[in-house]
PDB file of C-alpha atoms in Angstrom:
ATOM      1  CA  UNK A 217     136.797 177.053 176.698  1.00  0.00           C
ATOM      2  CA  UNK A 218     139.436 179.119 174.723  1.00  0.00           C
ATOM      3  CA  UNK A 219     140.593 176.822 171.449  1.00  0.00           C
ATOM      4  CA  UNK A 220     144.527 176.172 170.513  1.00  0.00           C
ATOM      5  CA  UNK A 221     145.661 176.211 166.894  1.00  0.00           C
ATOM      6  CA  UNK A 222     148.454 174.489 165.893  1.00  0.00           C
ATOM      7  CA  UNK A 223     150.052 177.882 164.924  1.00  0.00           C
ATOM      8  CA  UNK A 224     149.609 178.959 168.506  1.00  0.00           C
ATOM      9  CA  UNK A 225     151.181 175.508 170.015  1.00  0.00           C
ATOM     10  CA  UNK A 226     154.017 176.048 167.512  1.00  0.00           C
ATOM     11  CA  UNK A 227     154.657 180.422 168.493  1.00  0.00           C
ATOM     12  CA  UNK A 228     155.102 178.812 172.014  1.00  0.00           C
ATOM     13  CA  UNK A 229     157.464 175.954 171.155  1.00  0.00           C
ATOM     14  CA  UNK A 230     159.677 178.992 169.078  1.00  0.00           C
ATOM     15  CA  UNK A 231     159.831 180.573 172.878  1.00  0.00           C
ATOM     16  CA  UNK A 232     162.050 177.590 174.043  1.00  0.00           C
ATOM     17  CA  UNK A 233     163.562 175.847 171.344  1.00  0.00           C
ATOM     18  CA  UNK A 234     163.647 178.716 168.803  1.00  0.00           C
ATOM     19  CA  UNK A 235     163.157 177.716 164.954  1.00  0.00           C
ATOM     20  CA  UNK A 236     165.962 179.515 163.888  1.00  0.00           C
ATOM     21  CA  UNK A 237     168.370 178.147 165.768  1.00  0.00           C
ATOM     22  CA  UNK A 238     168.015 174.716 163.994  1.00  0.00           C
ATOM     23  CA  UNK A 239     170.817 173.246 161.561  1.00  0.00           C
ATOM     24  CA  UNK A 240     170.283 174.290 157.692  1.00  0.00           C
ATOM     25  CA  UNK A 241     169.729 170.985 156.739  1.00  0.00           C
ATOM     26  CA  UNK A 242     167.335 170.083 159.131  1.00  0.00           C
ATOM     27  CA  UNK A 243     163.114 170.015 158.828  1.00  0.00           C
ATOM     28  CA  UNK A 244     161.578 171.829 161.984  1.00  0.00           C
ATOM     29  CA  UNK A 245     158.014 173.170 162.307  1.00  0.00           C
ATOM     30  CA  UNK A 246     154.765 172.571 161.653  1.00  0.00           C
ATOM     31  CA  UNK A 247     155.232 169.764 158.981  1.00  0.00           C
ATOM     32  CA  UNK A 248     151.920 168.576 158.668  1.00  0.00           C
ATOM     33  CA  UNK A 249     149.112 171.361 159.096  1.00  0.00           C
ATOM     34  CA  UNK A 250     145.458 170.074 158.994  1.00  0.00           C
ATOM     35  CA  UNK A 251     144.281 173.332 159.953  1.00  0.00           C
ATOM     36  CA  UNK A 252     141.967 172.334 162.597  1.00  0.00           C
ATOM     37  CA  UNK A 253     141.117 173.332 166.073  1.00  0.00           C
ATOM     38  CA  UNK A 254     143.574 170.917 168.425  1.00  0.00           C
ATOM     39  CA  UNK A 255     141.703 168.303 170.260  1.00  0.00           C
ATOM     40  CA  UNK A 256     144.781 166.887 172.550  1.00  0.00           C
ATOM     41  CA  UNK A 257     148.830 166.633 171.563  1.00  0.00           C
ATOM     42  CA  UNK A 258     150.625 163.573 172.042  1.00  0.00           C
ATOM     43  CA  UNK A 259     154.285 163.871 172.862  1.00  0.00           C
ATOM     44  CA  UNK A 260     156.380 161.367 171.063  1.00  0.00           C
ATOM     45  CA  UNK A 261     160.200 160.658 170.066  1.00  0.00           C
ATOM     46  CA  UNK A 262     159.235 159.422 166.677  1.00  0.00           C
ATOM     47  CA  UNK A 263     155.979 159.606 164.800  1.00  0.00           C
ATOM     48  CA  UNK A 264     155.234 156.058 163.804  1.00  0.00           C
ATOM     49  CA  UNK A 265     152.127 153.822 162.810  1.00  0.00           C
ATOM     50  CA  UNK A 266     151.969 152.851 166.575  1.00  0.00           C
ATOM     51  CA  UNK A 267     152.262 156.632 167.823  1.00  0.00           C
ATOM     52  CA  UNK A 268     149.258 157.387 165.377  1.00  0.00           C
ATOM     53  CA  UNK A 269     147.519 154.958 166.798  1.00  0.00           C
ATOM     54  CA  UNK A 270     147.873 156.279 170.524  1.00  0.00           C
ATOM     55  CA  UNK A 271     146.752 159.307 169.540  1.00  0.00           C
ATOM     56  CA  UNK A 272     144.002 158.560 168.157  1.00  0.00           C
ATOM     57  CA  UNK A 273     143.216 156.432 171.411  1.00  0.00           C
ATOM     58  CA  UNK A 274     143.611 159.458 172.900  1.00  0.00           C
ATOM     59  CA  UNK A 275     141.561 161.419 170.730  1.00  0.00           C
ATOM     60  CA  UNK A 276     144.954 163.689 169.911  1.00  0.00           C
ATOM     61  CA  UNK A 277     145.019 165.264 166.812  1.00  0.00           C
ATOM     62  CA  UNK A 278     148.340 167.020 167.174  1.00  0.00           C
ATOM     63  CA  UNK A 279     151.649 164.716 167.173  1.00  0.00           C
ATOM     64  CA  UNK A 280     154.572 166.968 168.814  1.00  0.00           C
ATOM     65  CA  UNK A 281     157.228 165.040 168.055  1.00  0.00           C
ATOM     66  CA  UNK A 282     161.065 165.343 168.045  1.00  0.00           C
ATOM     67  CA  UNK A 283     162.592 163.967 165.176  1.00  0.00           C
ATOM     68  CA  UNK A 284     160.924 165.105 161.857  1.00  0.00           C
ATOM     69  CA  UNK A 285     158.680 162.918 160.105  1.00  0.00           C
ATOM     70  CA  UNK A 286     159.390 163.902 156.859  1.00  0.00           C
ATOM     71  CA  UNK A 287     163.078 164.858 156.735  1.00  0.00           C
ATOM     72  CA  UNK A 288     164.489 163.929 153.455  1.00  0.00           C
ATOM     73  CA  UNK A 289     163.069 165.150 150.165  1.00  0.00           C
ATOM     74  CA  UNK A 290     159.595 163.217 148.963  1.00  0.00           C
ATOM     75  CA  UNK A 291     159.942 162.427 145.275  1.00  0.00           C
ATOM     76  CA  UNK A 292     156.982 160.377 145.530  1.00  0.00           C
ATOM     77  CA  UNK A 293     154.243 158.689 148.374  1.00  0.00           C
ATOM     78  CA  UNK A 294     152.757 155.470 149.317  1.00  0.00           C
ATOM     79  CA  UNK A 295     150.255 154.083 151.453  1.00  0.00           C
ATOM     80  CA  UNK A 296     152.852 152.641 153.720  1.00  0.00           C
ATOM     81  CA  UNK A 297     153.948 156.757 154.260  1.00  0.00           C
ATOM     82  CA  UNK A 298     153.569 157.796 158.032  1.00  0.00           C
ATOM     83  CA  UNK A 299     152.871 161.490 156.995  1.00  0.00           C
ATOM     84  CA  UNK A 300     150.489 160.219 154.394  1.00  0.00           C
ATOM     85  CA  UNK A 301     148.808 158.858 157.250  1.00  0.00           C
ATOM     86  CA  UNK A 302     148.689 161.660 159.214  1.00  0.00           C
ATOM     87  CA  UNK A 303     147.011 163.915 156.325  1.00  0.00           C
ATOM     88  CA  UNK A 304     144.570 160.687 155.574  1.00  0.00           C
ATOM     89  CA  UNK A 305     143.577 160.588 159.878  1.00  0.00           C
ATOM     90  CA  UNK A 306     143.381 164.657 159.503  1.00  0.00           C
ATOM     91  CA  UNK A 307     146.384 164.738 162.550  1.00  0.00           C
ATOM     92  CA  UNK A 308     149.053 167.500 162.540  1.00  0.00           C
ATOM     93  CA  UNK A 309     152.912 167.196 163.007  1.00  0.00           C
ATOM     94  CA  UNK A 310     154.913 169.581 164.531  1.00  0.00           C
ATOM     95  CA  UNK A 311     158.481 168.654 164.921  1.00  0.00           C
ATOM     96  CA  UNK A 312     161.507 170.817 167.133  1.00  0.00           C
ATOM     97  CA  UNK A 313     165.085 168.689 166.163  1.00  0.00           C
ATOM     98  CA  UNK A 314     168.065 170.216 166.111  1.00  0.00           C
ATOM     99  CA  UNK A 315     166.689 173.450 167.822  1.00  0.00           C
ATOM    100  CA  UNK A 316     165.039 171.152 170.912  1.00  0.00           C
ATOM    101  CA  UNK A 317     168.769 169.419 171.120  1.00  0.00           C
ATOM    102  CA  UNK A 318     170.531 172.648 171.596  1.00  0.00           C
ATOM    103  CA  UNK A 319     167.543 174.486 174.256  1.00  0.00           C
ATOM    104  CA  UNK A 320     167.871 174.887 177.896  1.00  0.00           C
ATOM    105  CA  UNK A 321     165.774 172.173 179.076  1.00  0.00           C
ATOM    106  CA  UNK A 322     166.237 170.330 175.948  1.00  0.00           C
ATOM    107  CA  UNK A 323     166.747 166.831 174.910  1.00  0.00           C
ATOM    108  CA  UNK A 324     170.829 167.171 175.912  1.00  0.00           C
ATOM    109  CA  UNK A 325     170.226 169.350 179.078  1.00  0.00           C
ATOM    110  CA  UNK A 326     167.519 166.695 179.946  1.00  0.00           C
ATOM    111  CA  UNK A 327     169.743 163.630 179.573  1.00  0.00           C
ATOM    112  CA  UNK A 328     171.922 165.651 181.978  1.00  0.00           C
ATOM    113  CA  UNK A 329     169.726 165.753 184.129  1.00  0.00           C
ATOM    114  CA  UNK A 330     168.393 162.197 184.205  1.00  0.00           C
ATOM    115  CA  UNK A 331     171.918 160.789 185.292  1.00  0.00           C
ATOM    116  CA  UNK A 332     172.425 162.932 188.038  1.00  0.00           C
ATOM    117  CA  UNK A 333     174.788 166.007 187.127  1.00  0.00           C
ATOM    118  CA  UNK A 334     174.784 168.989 188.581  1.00  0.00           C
ATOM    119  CA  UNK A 335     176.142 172.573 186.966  1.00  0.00           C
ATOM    120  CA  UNK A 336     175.031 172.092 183.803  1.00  0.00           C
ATOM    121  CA  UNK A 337     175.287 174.124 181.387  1.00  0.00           C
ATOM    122  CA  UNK A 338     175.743 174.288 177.598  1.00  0.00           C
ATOM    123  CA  UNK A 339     179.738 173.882 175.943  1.00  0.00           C
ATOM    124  CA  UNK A 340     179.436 174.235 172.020  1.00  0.00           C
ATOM    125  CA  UNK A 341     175.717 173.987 170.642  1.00  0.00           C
ATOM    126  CA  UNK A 342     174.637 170.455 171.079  1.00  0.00           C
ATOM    127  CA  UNK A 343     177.231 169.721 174.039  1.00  0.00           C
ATOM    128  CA  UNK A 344     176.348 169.803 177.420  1.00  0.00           C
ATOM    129  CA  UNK A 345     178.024 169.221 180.455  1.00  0.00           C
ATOM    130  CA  UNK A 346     178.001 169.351 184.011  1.00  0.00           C
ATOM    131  CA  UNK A 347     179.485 167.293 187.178  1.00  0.00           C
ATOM    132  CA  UNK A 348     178.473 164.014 189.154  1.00  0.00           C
ATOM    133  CA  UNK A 349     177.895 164.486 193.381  1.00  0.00           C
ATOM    134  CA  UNK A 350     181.478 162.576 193.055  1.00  0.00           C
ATOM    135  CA  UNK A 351     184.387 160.570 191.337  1.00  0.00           C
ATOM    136  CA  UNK A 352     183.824 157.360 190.429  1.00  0.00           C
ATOM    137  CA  UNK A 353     185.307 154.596 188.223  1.00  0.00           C
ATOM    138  CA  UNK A 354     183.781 154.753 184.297  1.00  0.00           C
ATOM    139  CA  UNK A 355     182.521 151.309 184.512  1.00  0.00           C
ATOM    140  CA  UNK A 356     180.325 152.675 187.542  1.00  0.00           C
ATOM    141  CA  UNK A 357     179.187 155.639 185.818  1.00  0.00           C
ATOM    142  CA  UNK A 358     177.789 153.375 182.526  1.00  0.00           C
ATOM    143  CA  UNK A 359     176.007 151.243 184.865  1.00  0.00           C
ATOM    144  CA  UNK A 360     174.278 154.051 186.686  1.00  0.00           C
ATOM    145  CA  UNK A 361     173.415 155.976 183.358  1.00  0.00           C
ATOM    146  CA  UNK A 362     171.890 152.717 181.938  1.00  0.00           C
ATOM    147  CA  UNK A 363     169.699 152.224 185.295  1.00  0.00           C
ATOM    148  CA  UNK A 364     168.517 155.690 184.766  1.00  0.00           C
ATOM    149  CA  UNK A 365     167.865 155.284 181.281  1.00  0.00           C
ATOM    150  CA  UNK A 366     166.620 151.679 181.163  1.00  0.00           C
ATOM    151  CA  UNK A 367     169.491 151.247 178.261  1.00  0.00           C
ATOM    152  CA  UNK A 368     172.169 148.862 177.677  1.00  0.00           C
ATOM    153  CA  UNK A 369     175.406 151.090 177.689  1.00  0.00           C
ATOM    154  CA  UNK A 370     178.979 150.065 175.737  1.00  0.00           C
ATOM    155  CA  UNK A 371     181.847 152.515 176.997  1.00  0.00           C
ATOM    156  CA  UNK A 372     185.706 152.367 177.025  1.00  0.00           C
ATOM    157  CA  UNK A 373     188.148 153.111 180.104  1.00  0.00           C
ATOM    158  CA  UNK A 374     186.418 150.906 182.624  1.00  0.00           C
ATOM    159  CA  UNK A 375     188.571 151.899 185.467  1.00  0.00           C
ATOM    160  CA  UNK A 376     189.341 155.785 184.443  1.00  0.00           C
ATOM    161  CA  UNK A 377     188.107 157.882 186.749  1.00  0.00           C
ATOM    162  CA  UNK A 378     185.469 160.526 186.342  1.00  0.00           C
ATOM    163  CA  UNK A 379     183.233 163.572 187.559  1.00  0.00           C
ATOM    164  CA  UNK A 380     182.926 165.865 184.675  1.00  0.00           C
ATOM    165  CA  UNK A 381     180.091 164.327 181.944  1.00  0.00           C
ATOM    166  CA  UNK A 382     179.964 165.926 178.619  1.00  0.00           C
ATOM    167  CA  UNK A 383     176.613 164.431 176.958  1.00  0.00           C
ATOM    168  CA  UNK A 384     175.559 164.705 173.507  1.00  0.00           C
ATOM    169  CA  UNK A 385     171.777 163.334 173.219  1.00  0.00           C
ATOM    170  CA  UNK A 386     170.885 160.617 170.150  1.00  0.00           C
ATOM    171  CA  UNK A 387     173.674 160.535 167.444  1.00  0.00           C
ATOM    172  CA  UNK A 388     176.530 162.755 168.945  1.00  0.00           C
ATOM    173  CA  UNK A 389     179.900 160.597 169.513  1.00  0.00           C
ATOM    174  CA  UNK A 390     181.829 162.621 166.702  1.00  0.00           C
ATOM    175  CA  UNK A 391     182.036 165.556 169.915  1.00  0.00           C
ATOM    176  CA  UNK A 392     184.592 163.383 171.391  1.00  0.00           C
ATOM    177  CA  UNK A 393     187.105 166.433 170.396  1.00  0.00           C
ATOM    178  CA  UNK A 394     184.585 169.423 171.980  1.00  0.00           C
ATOM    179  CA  UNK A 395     184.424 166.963 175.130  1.00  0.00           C
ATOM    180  CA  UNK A 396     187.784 166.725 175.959  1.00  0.00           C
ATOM    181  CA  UNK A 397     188.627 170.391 174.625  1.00  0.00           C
ATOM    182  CA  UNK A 398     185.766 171.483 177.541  1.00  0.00           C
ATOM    183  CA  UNK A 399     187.421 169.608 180.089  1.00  0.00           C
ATOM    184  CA  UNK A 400     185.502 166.907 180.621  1.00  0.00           C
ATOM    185  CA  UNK A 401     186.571 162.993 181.718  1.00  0.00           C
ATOM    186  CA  UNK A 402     183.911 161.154 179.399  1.00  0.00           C
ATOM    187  CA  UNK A 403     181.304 161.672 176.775  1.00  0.00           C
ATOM    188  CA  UNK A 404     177.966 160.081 177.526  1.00  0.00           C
ATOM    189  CA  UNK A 405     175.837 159.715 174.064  1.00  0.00           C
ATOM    190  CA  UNK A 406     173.322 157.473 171.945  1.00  0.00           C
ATOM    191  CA  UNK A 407     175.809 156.709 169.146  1.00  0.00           C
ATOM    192  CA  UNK A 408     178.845 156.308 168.729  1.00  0.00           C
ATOM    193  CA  UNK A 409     181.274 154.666 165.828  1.00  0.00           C
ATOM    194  CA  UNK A 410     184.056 152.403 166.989  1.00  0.00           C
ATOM    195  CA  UNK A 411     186.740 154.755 165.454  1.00  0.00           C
ATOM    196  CA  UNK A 412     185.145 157.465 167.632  1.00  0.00           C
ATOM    197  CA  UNK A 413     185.734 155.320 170.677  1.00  0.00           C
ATOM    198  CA  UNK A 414     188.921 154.320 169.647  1.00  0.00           C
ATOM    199  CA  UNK A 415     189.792 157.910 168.418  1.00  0.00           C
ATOM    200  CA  UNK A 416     188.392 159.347 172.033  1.00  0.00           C
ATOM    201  CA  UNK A 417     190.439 156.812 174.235  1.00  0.00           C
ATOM    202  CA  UNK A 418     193.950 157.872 172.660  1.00  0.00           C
ATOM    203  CA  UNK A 419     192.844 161.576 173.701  1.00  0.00           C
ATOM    204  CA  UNK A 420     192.292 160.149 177.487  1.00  0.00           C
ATOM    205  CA  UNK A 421     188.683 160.289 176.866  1.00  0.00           C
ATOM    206  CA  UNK A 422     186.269 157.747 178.219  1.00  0.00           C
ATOM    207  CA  UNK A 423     183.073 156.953 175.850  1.00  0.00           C
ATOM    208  CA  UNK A 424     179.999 155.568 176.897  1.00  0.00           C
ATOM    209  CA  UNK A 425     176.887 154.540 174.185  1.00  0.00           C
ATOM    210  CA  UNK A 426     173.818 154.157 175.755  1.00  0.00           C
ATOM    211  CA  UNK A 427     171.099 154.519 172.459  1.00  0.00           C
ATOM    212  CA  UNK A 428     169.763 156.647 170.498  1.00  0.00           C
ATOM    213  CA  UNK A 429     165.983 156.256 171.604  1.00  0.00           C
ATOM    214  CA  UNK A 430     167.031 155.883 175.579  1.00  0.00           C
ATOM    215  CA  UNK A 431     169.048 158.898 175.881  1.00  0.00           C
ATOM    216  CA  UNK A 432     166.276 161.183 173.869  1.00  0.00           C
ATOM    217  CA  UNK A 433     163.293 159.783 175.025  1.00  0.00           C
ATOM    218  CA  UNK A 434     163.381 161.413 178.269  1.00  0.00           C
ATOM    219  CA  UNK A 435     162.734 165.035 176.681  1.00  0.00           C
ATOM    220  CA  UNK A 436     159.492 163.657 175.971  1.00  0.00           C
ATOM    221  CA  UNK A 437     158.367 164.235 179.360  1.00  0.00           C
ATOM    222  CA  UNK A 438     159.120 167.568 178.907  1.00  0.00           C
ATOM    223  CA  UNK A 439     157.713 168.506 175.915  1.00  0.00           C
ATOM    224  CA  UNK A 440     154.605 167.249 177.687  1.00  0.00           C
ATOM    225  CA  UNK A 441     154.907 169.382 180.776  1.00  0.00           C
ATOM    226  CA  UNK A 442     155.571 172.240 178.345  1.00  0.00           C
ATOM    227  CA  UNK A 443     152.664 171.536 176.912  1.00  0.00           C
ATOM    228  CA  UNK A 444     150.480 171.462 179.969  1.00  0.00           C
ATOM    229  CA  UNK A 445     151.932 174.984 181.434  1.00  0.00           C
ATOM    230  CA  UNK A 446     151.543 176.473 178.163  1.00  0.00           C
ATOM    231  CA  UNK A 447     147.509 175.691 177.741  1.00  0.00           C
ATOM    232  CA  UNK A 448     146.118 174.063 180.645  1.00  0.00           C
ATOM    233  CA  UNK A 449     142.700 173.691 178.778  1.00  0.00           C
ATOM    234  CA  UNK A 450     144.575 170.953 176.143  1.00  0.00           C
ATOM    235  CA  UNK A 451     144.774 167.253 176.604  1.00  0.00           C
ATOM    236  CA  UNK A 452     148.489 166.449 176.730  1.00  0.00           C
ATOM    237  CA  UNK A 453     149.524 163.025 176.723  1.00  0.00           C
ATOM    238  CA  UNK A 454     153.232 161.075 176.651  1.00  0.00           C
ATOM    239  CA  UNK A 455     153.618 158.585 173.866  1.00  0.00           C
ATOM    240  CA  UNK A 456     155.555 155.509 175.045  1.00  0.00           C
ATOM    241  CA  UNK A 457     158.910 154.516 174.005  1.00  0.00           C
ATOM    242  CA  UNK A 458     159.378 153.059 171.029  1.00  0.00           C
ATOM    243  CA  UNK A 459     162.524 152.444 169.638  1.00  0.00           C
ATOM    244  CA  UNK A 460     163.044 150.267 166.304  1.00  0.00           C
ATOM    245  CA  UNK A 461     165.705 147.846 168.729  1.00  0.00           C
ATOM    246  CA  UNK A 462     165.495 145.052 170.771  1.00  0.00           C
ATOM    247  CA  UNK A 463     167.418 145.414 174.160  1.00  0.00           C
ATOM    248  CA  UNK A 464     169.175 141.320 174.791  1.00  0.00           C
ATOM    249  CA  UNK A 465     169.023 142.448 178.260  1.00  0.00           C
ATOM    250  CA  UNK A 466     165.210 141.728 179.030  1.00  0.00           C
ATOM    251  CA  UNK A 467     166.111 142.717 182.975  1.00  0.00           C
ATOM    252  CA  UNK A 468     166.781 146.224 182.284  1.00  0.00           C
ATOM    253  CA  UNK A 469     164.198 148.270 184.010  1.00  0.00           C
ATOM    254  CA  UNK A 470     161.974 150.810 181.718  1.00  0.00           C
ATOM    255  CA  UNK A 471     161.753 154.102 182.962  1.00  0.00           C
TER     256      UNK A 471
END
């Protein structure tokens, strides 16, 4: 059986989310190198104690993760240190941000996706947007975005009316202005600030929240069918959800 390096797994990622294309200030690429010949990759939102865990359940020793587990500068390391970990377990990191939110069949393009538009396509970098099968009130289109997301939604202009979605995956309600400048009759994100929604709804804008984790996590899925096409001799596996809140609504169905 033909081995995988982590370079390799990390040459293929560049093919769809290139490096280059990520923000200056961001940390993308292979930020923990063990060196060794991959075993399995889990695909994970977050690298955390309990991800590390899974995959070494799984007998991974390659975390593909989104956001970047070391992303500010280190000035100096503890025990308590996920990456430390990682080194300690001899498990690799390789993290696409900024360039995996802006991709074709990315983290926004995927959120798209998941709540049912249609003609996507990508607006200004991180902004996405595309149309629902038809017009419906806002307060109808939170409630179906949080069933597809499993997520607890907040958003503005209950009975406003609206087809075309902008989305914005994790952290992205300051695009209120590049949503309503595309056209669009809401912005669907994970985050946004109350003067945002405020700010959004005097520009006729409707806003809806739905959480950081819940509208990334579903990217994960793809990462892991990446994965697969790209070297069907690897163990691939999904890493489950794991976000650091608590939803009150225990009803909400997990996806």
């Amino acid at each position: 059986m033909q081995t995988v390096t982590v370079q390799e797994i990390a040459e293929r990622i560049n093919e769809w989310a290139p490096w280059d294309t990520a923000e200056p200030w961001d940390n993308c690429g292979v930020i923990v190198n063990m060196g060794q010949t991959v075993t399995g990759v889990l695909c994970a939102l977050d690298i955390t104690h309990e991800v590390i865990d899974e995959a070494k359940a799984y007998g991974c020793n390659v975390i593909f993760a989104h956001h970047p587990v070391i992303f500010k500068p280190v000035k100096c390391l503890s025990e308590q240190d996920v990456f430390v970990r990682l080194a300690r377990e001899g498990i690799s990191a390789v993290c696409a941000h900024t360039n995996l939110d802006k991709a074709e069949n990315g983290v926004s393009h995927t959120l798209a996706e998941c709540v049912g538009l249609s003609d996507i396509s990508c607006a200004d970098g991180f902004l996405y947007t595309g149309v629902l099968p038809q017009e419906m009130k806002m307060a109808e289109f939170a409630a179906k975005a949080g069933q597809c997301l499993g997520a607890s939604v907040q958003y503005t202009c209950a009975e406003k009316i609206v087809k075309r979605i902008a989305v914005v995956s994790g952290a992205g309600g300051d695009f209120f202005r590049e949503a309503a400048a595309a056209g669009c009759d809401c912005l669907l994100t994970g985050e946004a600030s109350h003067h945002e929604a405020l700010d959004a709804q005097q520009m006729g804008l409707a806003l809806a929240a739905a959480g950081h984790c819940e509208t990334e996590y579903p990217v994960v899925a793809v990462m892991a069918e990446k994965l697969r096409g790209w070297f069907s001799q690897l163990k691939v596996e999904k890493a489950e959800r794991n976000s650091p809140f608590c939803l009150f609504a225990e009803s909400i169905p997990r996806p």
